[in-house]
Structures are given as C-alpha cells and as structure tokens.
Short mmCIF file of C-alpha atoms and ligand atoms in Angstrom, two decimals:
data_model
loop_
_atom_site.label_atom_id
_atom_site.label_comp_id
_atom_site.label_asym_id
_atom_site.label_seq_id
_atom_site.Cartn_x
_atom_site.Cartn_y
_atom_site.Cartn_z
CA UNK A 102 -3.19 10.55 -2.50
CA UNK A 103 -5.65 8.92 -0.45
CA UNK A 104 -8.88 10.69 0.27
CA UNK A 105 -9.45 8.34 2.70
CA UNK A 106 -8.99 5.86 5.10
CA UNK A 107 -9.22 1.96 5.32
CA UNK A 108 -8.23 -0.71 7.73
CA UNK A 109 -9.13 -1.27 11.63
CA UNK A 110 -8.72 0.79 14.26
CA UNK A 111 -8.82 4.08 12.31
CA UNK A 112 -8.67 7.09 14.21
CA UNK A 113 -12.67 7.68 13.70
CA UNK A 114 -13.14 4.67 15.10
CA UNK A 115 -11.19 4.79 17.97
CA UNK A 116 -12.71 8.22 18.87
CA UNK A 117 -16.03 6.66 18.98
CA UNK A 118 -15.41 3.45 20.93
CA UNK A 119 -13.97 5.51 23.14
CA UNK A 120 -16.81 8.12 23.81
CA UNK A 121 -19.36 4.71 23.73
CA UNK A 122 -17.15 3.25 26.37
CA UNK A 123 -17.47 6.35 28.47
CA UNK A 124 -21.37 6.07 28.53
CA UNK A 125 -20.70 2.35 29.66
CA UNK A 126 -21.71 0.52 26.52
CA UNK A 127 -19.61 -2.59 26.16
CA UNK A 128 -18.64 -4.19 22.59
CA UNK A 129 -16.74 -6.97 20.98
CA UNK A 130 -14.39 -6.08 18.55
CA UNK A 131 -14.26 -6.90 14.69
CA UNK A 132 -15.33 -10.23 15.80
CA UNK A 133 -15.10 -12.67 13.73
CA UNK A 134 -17.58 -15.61 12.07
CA UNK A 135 -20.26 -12.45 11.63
CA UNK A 136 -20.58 -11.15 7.72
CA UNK A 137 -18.37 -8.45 6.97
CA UNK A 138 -16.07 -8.22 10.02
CA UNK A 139 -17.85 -5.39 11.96
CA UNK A 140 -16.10 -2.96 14.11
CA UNK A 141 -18.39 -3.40 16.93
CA UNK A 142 -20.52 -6.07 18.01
CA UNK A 143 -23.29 -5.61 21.07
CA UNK A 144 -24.12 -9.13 21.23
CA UNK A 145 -26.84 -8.68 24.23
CA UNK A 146 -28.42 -6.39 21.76
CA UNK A 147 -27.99 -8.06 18.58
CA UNK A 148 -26.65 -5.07 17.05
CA UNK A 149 -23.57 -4.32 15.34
CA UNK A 150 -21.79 -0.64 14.30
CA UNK A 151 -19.65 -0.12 11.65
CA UNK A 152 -17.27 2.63 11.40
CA UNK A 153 -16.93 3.40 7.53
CA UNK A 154 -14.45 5.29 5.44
CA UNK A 155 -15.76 7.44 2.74
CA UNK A 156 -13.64 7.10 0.12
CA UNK A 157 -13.39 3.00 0.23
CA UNK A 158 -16.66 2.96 0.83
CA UNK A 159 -17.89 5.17 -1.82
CA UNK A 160 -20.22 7.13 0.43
CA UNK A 161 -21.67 10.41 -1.65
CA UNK A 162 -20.33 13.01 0.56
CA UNK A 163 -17.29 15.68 0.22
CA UNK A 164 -15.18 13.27 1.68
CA UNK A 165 -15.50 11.44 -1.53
CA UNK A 166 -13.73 12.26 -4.71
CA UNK A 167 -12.46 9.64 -7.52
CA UNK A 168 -8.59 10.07 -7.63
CA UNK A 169 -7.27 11.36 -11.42
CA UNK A 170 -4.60 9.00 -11.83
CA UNK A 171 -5.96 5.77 -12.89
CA UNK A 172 -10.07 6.63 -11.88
CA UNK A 173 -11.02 3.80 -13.95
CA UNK A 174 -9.55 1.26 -11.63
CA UNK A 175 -10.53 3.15 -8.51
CA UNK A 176 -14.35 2.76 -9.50
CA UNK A 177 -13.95 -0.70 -9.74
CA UNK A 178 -12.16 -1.23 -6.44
CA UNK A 179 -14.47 0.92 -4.71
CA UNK A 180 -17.87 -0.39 -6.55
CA UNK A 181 -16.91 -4.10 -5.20
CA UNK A 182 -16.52 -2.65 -2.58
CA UNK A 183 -19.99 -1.13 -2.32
CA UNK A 184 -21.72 -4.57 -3.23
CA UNK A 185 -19.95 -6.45 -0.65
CA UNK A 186 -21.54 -3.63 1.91
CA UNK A 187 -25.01 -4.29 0.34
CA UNK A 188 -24.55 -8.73 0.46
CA UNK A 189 -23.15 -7.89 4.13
CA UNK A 190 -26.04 -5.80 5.25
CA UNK A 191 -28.65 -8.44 3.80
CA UNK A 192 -26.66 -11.17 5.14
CA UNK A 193 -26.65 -9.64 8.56
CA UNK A 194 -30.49 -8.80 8.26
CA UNK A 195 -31.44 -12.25 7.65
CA UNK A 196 -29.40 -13.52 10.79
CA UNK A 197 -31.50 -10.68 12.64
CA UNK A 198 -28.45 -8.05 13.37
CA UNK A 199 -29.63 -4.53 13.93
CA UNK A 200 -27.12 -2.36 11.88
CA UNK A 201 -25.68 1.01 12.16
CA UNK A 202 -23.14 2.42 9.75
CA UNK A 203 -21.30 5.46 11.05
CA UNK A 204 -19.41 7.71 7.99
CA UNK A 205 -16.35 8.64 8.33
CA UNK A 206 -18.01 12.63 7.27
CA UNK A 207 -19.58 12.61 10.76
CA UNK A 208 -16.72 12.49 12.96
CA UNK A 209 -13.42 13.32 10.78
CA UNK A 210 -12.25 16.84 11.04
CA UNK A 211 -15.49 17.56 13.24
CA UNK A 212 -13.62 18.13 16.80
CA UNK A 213 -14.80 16.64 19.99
CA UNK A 214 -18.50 18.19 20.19
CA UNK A 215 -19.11 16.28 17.34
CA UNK A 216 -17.83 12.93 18.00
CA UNK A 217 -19.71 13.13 21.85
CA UNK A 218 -23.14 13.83 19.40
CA UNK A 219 -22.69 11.23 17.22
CA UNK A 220 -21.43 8.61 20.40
CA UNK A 221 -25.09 9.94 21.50
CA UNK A 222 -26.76 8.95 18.97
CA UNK A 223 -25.59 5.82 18.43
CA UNK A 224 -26.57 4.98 22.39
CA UNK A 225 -29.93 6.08 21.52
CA UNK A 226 -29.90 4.15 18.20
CA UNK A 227 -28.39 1.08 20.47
CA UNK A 228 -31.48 1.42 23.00
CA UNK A 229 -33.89 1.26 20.47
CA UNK A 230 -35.59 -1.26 18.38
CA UNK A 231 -34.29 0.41 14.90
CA UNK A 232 -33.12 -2.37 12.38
CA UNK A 233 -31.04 -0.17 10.01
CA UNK A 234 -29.91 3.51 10.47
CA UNK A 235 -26.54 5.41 9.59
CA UNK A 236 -25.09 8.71 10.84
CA UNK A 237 -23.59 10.66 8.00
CA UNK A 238 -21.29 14.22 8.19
CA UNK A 239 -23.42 17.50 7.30
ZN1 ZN B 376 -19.08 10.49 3.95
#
C-alpha cells in the first residue's frame, strides 16, 4: 500500500552516503540535539542533507499519490508532517545550517548514473555558500 518510504537508513539514502563517501566527504549521522533529526550532518560546513521520502513528505511529484482507503486521514498525517519540515527548516536557518533536501524522485528507480549525478551535485551544493537548495526527480 505504501507509495513510499519512511524511517532511517532507506535504501535512497544509503545509495547516496555511499556515492558522497566515495568523493571523500565525511558526515555525522542523524545526529541528534539538531531540529528535525537530519540524515547527514557536515559540521565543518555547517550544512546538513536530508534524504526525503515522497509520499511522507508530501512532495508534488509522481511519487506522490493520496492512498483511497481512508485519504482523509492520510492528508492529515502527511500535512503535519509537511509543517514540521517547514518549523525544522526555519529552526535550522536561524541556528545558521545550510540545508539541502534530496527527494526520494531523484534517486529511486533512477539506476546508478543517476544517483552518481545527484551525489555530484550535492558536493557542489556542499562547496558552496548556498543556504537552501533541494534536488528533486524529473
Ligand atoms: Zn518526489
């Protein structure tokens, strides 16, 4: 039934710690004490990544669809779920953390190619002075 995934250490997210551990970026892991629990944390950079799943997260994509059975109660779940991504991103603004949210849509079902683009990417992002960014499937 699900049309997507939750949790830590999700398969996404394993793909792409892996490929940024390969171009010898090093990261702390959901660490806690920082808003929201992210998946990565570049402290020497102030930055953090999170790895998000569509459906929980309620990202407007193909990934995303409202299940039939009982959709009432599934846009509830998922809208709390979307303002507690919005306080998070605010609260980790304010305590300067640069931010990037990887989608689940870039990397599941994409193959390899796509996973070593978006691991690019995110170096690039990591190596820059951006504040916010994200990294969404086509
Ligand atoms: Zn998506």
């Amino acid at each position: 039934m699900m049309a997507g995934i939750r949790g830590k250490n999700t398969r996404p997210e394993i793909a792409i710690r892996h490929a940024l551990h390969r171009r010898g970026l090093r990261y702390g892991l959901h660490v806690a004490g920082l808003p929201g629990k992210p998946d990565m944390v570049f402290r020497p950079r102030r930055a953090v990544i999170f790895v998000h799943g569509c459906f929980w997260h309620g990202h407007s994509c193909p990934l995303f669809r409202l299940p039939g059975t009982r959709p009432e109660f599934w846009k509830a779940k998922i809208d709390g779920n979307r303002t507690r991504d919005c306080k998070v991103q605010q609260q980790l603004e304010s305590m300067g953390w640069r931010q990037l949210t990887i989608w689940e849509c870039a990397i599941r079902g994409r193959g390899p190619a796509a996973i070593d683009e978006v691991a690019d990417r995110a170096a690039a992002w990591l190596n820059s002075k951006n504040t916010l960014a994200e990294i969404r499937g086509p």
